[in-house]
Coordinates of C-alpha atoms in Angstrom, one line a residue:
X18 CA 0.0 0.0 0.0
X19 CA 0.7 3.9 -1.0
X20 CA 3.1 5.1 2.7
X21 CA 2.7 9.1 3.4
X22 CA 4.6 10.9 5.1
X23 CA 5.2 14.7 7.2
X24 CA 7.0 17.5 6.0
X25 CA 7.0 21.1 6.9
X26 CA 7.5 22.3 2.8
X27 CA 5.6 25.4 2.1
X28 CA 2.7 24.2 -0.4
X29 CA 3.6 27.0 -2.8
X30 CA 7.0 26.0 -3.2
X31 CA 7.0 21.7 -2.7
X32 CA 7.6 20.0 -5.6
X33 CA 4.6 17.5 -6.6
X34 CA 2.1 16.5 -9.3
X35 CA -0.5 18.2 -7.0
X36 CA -1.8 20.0 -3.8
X37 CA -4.7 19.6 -1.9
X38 CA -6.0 22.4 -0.2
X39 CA -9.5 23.2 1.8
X40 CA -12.2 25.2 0.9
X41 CA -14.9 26.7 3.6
X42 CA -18.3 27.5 3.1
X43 CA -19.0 31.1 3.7
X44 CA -22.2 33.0 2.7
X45 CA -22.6 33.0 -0.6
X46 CA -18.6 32.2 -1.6
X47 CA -15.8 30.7 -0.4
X48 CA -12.8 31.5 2.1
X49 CA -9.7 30.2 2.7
X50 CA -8.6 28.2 6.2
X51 CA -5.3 28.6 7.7
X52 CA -2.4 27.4 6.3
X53 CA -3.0 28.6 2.8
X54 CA -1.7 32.6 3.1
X55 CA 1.5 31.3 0.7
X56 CA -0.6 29.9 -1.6
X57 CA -2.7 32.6 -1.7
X58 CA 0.1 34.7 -2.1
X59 CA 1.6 33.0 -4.9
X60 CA -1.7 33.8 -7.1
X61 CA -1.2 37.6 -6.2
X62 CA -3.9 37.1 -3.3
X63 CA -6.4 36.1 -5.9
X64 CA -7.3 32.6 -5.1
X65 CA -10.7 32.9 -3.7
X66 CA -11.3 34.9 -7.1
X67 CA -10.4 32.3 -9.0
X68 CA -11.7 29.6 -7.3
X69 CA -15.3 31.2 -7.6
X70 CA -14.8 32.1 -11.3
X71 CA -14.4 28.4 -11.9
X72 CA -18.0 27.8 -9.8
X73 CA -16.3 26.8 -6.4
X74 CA -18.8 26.7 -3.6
X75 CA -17.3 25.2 -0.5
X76 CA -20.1 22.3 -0.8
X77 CA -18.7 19.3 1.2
X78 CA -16.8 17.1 -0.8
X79 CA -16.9 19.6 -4.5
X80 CA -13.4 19.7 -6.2
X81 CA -12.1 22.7 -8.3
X82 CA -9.1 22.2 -10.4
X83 CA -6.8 25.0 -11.3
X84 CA -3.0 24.9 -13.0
X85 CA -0.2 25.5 -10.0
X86 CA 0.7 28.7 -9.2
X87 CA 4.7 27.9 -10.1
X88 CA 6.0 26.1 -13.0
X89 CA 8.3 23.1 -12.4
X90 CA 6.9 22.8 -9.0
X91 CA 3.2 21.4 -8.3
X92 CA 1.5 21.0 -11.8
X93 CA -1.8 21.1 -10.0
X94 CA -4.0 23.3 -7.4
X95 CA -6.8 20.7 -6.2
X96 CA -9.7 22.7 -3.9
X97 CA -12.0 20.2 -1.9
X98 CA -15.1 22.0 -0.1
X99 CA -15.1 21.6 3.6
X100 CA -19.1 22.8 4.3
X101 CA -19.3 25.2 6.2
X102 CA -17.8 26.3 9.6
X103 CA -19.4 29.4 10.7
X104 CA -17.3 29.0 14.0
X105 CA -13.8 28.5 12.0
X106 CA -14.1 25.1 13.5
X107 CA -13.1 21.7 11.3
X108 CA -14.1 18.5 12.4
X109 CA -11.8 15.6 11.3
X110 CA -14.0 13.7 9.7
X111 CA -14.7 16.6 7.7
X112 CA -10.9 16.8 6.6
X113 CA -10.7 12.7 6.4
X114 CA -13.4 13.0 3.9
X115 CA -11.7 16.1 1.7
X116 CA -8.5 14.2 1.9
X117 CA -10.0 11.3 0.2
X118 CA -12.1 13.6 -2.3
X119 CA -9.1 15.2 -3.2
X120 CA -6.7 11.8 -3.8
X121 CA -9.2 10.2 -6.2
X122 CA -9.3 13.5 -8.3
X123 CA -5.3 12.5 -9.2
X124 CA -4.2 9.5 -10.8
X125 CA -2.6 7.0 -9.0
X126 CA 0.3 7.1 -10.0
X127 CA 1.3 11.1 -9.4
X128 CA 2.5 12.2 -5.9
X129 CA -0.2 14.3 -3.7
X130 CA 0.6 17.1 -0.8
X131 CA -2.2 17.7 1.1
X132 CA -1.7 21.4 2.8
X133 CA -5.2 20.9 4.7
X134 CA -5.7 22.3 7.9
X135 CA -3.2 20.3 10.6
X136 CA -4.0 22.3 13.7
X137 CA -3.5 19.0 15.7
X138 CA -2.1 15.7 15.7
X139 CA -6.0 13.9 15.6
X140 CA -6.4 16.4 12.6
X141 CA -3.0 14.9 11.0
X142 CA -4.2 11.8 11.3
X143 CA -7.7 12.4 9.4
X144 CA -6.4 13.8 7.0
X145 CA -3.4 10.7 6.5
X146 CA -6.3 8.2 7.0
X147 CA -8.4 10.2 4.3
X148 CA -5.5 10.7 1.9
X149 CA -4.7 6.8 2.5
X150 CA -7.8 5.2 2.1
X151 CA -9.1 7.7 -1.2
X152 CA -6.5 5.9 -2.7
X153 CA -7.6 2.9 -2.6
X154 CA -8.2 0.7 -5.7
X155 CA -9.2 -3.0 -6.1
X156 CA -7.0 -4.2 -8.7
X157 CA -6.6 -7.8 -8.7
X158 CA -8.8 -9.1 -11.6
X159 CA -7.6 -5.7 -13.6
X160 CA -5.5 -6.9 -16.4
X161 CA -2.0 -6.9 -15.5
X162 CA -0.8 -3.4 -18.0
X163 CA -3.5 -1.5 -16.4
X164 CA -1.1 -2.0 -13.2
X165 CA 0.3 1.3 -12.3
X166 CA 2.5 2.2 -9.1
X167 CA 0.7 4.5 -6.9
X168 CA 2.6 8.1 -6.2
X169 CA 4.1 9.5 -2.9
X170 CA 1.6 11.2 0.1
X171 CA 2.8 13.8 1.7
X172 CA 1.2 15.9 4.4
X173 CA 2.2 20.0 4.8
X174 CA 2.3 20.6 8.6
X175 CA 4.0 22.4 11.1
X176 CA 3.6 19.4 13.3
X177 CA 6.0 17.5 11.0
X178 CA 8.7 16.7 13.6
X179 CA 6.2 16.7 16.1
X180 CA 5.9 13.5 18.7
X181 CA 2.0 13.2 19.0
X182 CA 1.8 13.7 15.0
X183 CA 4.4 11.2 14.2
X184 CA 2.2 9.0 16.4
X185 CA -0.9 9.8 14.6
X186 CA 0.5 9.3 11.2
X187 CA 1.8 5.7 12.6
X188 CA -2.0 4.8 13.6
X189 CA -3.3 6.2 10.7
X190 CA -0.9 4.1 7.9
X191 CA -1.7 1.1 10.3
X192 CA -5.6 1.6 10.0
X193 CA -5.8 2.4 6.1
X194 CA -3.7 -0.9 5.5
X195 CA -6.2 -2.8 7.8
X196 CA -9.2 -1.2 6.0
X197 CA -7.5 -2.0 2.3
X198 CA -7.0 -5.6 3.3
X199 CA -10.8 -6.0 4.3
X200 CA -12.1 -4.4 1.3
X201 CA -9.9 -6.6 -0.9
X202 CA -11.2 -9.4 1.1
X203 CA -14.9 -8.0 0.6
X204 CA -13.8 -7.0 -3.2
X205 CA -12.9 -10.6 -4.0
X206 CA -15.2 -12.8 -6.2
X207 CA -16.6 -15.4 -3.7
X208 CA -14.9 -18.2 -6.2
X209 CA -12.0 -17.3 -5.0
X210 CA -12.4 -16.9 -0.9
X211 CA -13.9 -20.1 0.4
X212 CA -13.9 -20.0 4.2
X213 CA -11.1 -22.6 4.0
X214 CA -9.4 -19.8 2.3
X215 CA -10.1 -16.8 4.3
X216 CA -9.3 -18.6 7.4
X217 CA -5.6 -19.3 5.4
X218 CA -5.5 -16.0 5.3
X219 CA -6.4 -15.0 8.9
X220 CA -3.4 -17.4 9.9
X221 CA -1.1 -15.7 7.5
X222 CA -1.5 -12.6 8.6
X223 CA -1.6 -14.0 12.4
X224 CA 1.6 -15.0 11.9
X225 CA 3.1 -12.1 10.8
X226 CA 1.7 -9.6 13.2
X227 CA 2.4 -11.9 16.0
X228 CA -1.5 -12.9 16.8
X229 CA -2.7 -16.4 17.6
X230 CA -4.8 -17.9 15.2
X231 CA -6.9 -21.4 15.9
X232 CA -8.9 -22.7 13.4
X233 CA -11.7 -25.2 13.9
X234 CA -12.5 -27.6 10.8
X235 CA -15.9 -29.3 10.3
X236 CA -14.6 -32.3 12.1
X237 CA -13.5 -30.2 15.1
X238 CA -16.6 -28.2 14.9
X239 CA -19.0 -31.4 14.8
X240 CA -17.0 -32.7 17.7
X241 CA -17.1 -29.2 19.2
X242 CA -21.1 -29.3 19.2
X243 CA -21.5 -25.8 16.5
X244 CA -24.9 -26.9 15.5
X245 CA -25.0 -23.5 14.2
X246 CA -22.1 -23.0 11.9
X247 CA -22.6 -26.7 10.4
X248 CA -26.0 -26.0 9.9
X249 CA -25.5 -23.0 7.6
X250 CA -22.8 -24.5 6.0
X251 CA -24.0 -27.7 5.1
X252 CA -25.6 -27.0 2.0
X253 CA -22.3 -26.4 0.3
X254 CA -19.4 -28.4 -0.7
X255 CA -17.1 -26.0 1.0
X256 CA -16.8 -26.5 4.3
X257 CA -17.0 -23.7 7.2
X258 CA -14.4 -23.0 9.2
X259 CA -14.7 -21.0 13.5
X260 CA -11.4 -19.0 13.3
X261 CA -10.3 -17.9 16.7
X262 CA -7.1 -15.0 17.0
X263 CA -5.6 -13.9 20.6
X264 CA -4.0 -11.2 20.8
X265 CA -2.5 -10.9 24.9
X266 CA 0.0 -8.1 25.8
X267 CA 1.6 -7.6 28.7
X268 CA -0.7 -5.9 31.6
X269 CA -4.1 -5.1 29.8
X270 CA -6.2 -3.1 30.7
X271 CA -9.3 -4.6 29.6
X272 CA -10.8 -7.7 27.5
X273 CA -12.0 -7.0 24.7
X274 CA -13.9 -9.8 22.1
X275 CA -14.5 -9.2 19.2
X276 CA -17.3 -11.5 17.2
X277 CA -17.4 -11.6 13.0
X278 CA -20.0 -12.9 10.5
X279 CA -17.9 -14.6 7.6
X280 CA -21.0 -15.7 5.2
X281 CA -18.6 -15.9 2.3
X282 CA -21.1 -15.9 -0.3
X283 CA -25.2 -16.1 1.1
X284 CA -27.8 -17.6 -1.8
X285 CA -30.4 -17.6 1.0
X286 CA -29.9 -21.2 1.4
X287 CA -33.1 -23.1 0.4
X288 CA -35.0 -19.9 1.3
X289 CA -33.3 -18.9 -1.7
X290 CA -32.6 -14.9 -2.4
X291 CA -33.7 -13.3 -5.5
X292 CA -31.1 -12.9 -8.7
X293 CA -30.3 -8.9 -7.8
X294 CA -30.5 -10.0 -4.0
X295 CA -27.6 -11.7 -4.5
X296 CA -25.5 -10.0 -6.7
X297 CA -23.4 -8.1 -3.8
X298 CA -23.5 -11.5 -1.1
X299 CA -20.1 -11.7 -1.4
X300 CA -20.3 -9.1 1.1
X301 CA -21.4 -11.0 3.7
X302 CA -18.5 -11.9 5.2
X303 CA -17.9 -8.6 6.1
X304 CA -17.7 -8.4 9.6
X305 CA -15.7 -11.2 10.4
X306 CA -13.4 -9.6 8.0
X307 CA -13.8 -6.1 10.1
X308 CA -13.1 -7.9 13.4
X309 CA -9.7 -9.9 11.9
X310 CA -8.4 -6.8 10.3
X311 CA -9.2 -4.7 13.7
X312 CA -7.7 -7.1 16.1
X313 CA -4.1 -7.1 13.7
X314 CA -4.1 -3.3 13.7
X315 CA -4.5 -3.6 17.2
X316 CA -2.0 -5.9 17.8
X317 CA 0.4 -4.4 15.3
X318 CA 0.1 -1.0 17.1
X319 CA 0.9 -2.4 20.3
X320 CA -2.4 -1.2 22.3
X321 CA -2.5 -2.6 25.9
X322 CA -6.1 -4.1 25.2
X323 CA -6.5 -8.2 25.4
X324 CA -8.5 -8.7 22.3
X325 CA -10.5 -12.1 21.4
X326 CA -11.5 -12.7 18.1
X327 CA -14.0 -15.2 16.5
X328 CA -14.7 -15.4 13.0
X329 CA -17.6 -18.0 11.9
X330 CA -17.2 -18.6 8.2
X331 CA -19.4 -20.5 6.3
X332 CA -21.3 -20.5 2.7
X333 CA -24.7 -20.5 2.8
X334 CA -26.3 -22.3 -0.4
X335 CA -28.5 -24.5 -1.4
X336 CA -28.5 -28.0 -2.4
X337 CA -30.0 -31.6 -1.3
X338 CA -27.5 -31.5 2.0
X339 CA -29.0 -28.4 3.0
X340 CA -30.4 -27.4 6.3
X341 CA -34.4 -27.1 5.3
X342 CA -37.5 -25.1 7.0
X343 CA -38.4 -26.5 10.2
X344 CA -35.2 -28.2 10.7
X345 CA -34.1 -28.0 14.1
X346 CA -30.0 -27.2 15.0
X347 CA -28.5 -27.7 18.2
X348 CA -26.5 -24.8 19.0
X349 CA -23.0 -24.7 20.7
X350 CA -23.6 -25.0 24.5
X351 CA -27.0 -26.4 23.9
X352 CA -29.8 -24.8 22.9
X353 CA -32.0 -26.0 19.8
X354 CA -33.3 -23.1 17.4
X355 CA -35.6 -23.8 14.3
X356 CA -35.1 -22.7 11.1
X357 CA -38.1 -21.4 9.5
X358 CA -36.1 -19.3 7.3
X359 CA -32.6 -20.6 6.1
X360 CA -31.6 -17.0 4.8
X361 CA -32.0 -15.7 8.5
X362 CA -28.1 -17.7 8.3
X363 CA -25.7 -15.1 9.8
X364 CA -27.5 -15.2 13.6
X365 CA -26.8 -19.0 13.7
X366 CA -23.2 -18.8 13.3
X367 CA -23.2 -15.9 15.7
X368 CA -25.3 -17.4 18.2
X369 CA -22.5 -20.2 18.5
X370 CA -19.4 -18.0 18.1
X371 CA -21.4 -15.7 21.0
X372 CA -21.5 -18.5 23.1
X373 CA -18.0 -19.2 22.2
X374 CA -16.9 -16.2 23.3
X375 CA -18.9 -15.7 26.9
X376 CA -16.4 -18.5 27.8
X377 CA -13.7 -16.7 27.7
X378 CA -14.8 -13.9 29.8
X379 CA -14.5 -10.2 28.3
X380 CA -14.9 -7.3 30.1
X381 CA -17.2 -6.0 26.7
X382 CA -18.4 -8.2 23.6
X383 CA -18.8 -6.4 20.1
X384 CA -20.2 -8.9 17.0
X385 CA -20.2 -6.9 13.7
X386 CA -22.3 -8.5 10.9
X387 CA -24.1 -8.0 7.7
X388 CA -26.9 -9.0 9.3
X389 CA -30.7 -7.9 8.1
X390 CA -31.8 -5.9 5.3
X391 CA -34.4 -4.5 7.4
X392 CA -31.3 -2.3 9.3
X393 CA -31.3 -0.8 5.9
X394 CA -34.9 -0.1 5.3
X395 CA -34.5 1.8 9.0
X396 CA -31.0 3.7 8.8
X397 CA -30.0 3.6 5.0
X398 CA -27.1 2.5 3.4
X399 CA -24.3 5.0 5.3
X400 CA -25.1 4.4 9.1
X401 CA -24.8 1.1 11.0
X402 CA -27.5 0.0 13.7
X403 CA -26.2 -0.1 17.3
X404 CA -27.8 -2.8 20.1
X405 CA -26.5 -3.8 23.6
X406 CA -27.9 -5.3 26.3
X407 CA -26.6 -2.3 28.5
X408 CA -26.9 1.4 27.3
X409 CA -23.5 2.0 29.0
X410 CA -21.5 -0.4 26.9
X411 CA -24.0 0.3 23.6
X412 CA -22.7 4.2 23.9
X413 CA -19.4 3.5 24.7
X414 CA -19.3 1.9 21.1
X415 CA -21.0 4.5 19.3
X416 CA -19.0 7.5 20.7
X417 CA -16.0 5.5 19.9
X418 CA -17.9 5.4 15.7
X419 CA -18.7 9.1 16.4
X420 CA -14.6 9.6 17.1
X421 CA -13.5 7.7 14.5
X422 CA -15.5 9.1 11.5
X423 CA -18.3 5.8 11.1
X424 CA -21.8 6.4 11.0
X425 CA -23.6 4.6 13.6
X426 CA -27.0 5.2 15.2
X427 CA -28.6 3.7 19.4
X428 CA -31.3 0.8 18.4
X429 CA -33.3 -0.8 21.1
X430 CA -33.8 -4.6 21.3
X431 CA -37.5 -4.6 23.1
X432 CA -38.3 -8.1 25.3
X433 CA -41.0 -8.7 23.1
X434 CA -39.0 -9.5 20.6
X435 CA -37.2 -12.5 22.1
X436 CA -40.7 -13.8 23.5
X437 CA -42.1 -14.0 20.0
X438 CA -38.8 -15.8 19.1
X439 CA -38.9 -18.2 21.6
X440 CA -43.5 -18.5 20.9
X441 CA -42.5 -18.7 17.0
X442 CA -41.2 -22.5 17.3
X443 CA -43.5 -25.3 19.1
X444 CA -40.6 -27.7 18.6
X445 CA -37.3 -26.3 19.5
X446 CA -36.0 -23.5 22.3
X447 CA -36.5 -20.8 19.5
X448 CA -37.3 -19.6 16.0
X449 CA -34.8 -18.5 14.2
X450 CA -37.8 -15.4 12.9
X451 CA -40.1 -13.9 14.5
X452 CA -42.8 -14.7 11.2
X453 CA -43.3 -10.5 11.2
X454 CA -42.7 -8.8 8.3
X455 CA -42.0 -5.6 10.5
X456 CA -38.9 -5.2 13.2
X457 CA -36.6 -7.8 11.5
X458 CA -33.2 -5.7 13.1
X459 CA -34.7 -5.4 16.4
X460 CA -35.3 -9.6 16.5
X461 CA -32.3 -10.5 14.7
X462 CA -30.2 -8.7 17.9
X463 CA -32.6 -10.0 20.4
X464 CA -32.2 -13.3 18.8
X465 CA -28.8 -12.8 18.8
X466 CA -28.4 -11.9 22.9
X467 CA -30.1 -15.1 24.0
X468 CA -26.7 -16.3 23.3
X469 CA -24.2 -14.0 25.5
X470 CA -23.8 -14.9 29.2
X471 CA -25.4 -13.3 31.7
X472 CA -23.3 -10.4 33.2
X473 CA -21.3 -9.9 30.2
X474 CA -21.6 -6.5 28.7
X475 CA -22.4 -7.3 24.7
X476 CA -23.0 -4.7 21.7
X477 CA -24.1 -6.1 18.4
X478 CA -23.4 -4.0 15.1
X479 CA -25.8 -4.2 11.9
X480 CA -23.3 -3.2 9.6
X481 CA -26.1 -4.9 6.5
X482 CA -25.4 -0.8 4.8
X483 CA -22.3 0.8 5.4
X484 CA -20.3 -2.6 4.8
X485 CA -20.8 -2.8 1.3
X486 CA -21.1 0.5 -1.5
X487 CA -23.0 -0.4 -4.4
X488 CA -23.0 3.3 -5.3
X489 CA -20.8 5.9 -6.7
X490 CA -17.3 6.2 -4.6
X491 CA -17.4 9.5 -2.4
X492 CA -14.4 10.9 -0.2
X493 CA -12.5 8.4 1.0
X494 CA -15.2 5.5 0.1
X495 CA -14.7 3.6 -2.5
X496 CA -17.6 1.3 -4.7
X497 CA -17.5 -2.0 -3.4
X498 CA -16.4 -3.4 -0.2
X499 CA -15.7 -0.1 2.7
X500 CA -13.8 -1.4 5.8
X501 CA -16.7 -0.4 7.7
X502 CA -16.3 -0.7 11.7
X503 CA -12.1 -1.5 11.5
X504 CA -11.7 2.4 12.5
X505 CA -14.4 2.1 15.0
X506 CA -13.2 -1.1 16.6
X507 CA -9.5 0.5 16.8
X508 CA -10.9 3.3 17.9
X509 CA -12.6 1.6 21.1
X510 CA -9.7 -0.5 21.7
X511 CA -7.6 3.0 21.9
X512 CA -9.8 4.9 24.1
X513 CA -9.6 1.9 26.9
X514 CA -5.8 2.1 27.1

C-alpha cells in the first residue's frame, strides 16, 4: 500500500504533481482556512477569485481544479469543499473525507501534498487516514498493464517533527492498511475466498503480526457441538471454518472480544434470495473480516487491550444437503433453534461463536455482521444500527464510531422481541424469525443476545449498509467493499488504554 509521510515544505513552493487544499463554506462564496496565506500569495492574493470564477462553492466534498501557481513545481491546485464552519471550526471527519475527495481526483500514480488544515495531531491523522484510504483501488482481476505504481503522500504541517503527530500518522498508515485488506477481502469474487481460504488467510497474517490464530474444521466443529455453523454450512461443498485469533499483551487493561459474520457468499440457502438480491452477497462476510483486520491493527500498534476474536465462516447455499424449513439445529452450549427461514443464516453462526466467546470472559463483547436488510430499510445505506444489552456499553461503542468518522446510530432490542422468538417455534427452544414482516433488526439482535452470558456486557453491530457501496465512490469510500467498523473497533480498543 501507498506510505505518506510529514514534512514542513511550504505548499507554494513543494515539488509534486498536486496539492490539496480546503475550501470553507462562507455565505454565498468561499474562504480560505489557515495554512493557505502562501498559496494565496503566490496567485497575487487572488485565489478565492479564482476559485469562484471556476463555480467553487465550498459544498462538502466539491473539487475545483486550477493549474499550479509555479511552474516546475506542483502541476496542480486541487480545492476540496469543507461545508461550512461558521465557527472557524473543522471536524476531522470533515478533513478525512476532503482528503480522500481530493486523492481520487489525481491518478494513481502522481505524488499528492495535502496542505489541509493540521491544527492538531487527531487532525493529521484524518487527514493521513483520508489521503490513504481515497487511494484505494481494487486491482486484482484488472489486467495486468493497467497496473500502475501508486505516487508519494505527503502531508504540509508544522507538526512535521512533532511526537503526538508522528504517532498519529503511525496509527493512521496502520488503520488504512487494515481497512484495504478487508475491502480486498470483501472486493474478491466469492470463487476465489472459500472459508477454507479466508481462514488461510487469517493465519497468514496471524503469523506475521504476532497474533494467535486457531482454526476449527468441520470435524472439530461437529466434535465441538456448532450446531449453528454446520447448519448454515452444510448446503455447500465447502466447508466452514470457527477461526479464533488472541492477541495478549503484557498488563491489559481490559478484555476485549470481538465476534465476526464470515458468510462468504449467502444464496439464501433453500429460502433462496432473488437474482439482484444476491449479486453483492459476497459481502457477507464482512464483519468477520472487520473484526480480523481490527484485532491485527491492534496488535500491530501495540495497544495494551487483550483482544478475542472469532470469526464464523461459512457458505450458505443451497442443495440436497442443506439445512431445510423446520429443521431443528443444536446450538454450541446447547440450545436448539428452528429454522423457519434458512436466509435468517448469519444469527446461527453468531449465536455459536457468541456462546463461544462468553467463555472466555470479556470485560465487553462487540459482533459486527451483515446481518438484516431491514437495518437498511431503517437507517439507510451510510449508518450502522447499534444494540447492547446495557446502554453503558452500547454508547461507549457508538462514541467510539462518532470519534473515529463511522456512521452509527442507538437501536433498542425490546423483550417482546425475544418472547415471539422463543412463541414462534413449538418444537425447539426458539425460532430463528419472528414470522413479522415488521422489526426484523430489532429480533435478529434480540435473537442474537439469548446467546451472551449473563453479566457480560455485549453490543451487536448491523453493519447490513455501510459494509458494502454499491453506489458511486465518495471521499474516502470507494464502490465496493468499505472497511466499515475496522476504524471504529480501533478506535474503542484506543480509548480503553
Amino acid at each position: 500500500m501507498t506510505t505518506i509521510t510529514l514534512s514542513k515544505s511550504d505548499a507554494a513552493g513543494v515539488k509534486t504533481d498536486a496539492v490539496i487544499i480546503g475550501v470553507v463554506k462562507l455565505g454565498g462564496g468561499v474562504a480560505l482556512p489557515a495554512g493557505t496565506e502562501s498559496l494565496n500569495a503566490a496567485y497575487g492574493g487572488k485565489l478565492v477569485e479564482v476559485l469562484s470564477g471556476l463555480g467553487a462553492t465550498g459544498k462538502a466534498g466539491e473539487v475545483t481544479k486550477v493549474p499550479g501557481p509555479k511552474p516546475g513545481k506542483s502541476a496542480m491546485l486541487i480545492a476540496v469543499g469543507l461545508g461550512p464552519a461558521p465557527d472557524g471550526s473543522l471536524k476531522t471527519e470533515d478533513l478525512r473525507s476532503a482528503a480522500g475527495a481530493g486523492v481520487r481526483a489525481v491518478k494513481i500514480g502522481q505524488s499528492v501534498a495535502f496542505a489541509l488544515p493540521t491544527p492538531d495531531a487527531e487532525c493529521v491523522r484524518a487527514v493521513a487516514e483520508g489521503a490513504l484510504l481515497g487511494r484505494y483501488a481494487f486491482t486484482a482481476y484488472k489486467s495486468a498493464d493497467s497496473d500502475e505504481a501508486p505516487g508519494s503522500l505527503t502531508v504540509l504541517t508544522d507538526l512535521a517533527r512533532n511526537k503526538d503527530a508522528k504517532a498519529a500518522l503511525e496509527r493512521a498508515q496502520v488503520t488504512a492498511e487494515s481497512v484495504a485488506q478487508v475491502r480486498d477481502w470483501v472486493n474478491t469474487p466469492p470463487s476465489d475466498l472459500h472459508p477454507v481460504e479466508f481462514a488461510a488467510d487469517a493465519v497468514r497474517l496471524g503469523k506475521e503480526y504476532g497474533v494467535k490464530v486457531e482454526v476449527l474444521d468441520e470435524k472439530a466443529l461437529a466434535k465441538g457441538g456448532y450446531g449453528g455453523i454446520l447448519g448454515v454450512g452444510q448446503g455447500s461443498v465447502n466447508p466452514p471454518r470457527l477461526v479464533r485469533l488472541t492477541y495478549t499483551p503484557r498488563k491489559p487493561v481490559t478484555h476485549l472480544a470481538f465476534v465476526g459474520k464470515g458468510i462468504t457468499f449467502d444464496s439464501g440457502g433453500l429460502s433462496l434470495k432473488t437474482s439482484t438480491g444476491m449479486v453483492s452477497m459476497k459481502s457477507d462476510m464482512a464483519g468477520a473480516a472487520a473484526v480480523i483486520g481490527a484485532t491485527l491493527a491492534i496488535a500491530r500498534l501495540g495497544l495494551p487491550v487483550q483482544v478475542t476474536t472469532y470469526a464464523a465462516m461459512a457458505e450458505n447455499m443451497p442443495s440436497g444437503s442443506a439445512a431445510r424449513p423446520s429443521d431443528v439445529l443444536t446450538m454450541y452450549g446447547g440450545k436448539t433453534v428452528e429454522v423457519l427461514n434458512t436466509d435468517a443464516e448469519g444469527r446461527l453462526v453468531l449465536g455459536d461463536a457468541l456462546v463461544r466467546a462468553s467463555e472466555d470472559g470479556p470485560d465487553l463483547i462487540v459482533d459486527v455482521a451483515t446481518l438484516t436488510g431491514a437495518c437498511v430499510v431503517a437507517l439507510g445505506t451510510k449508518v450502522a444500527g447499534a444494540f447492547g444489552n446495557t446502554d453503558s456499553a452500547r454508547d461507549r461503542v457508538v462514541d467510539a464510531a462518532v470519534a473515529s468518522g463511522e456512521a452509527m446510530w442507538p437501536l433498542p432490542i425490546p423483550a417482546e422481541m425475544l418472547d415471539k422468538l422463543k412463541s414462534h417455534s413449538k418444537v425447539a427452544d426458539l425460532a430463528n424469525i419472528t414470522g413479522e414482516p415488521w422489526g426484523g433488526a430489532l429480533a435478529a439482535a434480540a435473537f442474537l443476545g439469548d446467546f451472551v452470558a449473563d453479566g457480560i456486557d455485549w453490543v451487536h453491530l448491523d453493519v447490513a449498509g455501510p459494509a458494502f457501496n454499491d453506489g458511486a465512490a465518495a471521499g474516502y469510500t470507494p464502490n465496493g467493499g468499505t472497511g466499515y467498523a475496522v476504524r471504529t473497533l480501533i478506535e474503542l480498543a484506543a480509548s480503553a488504554s
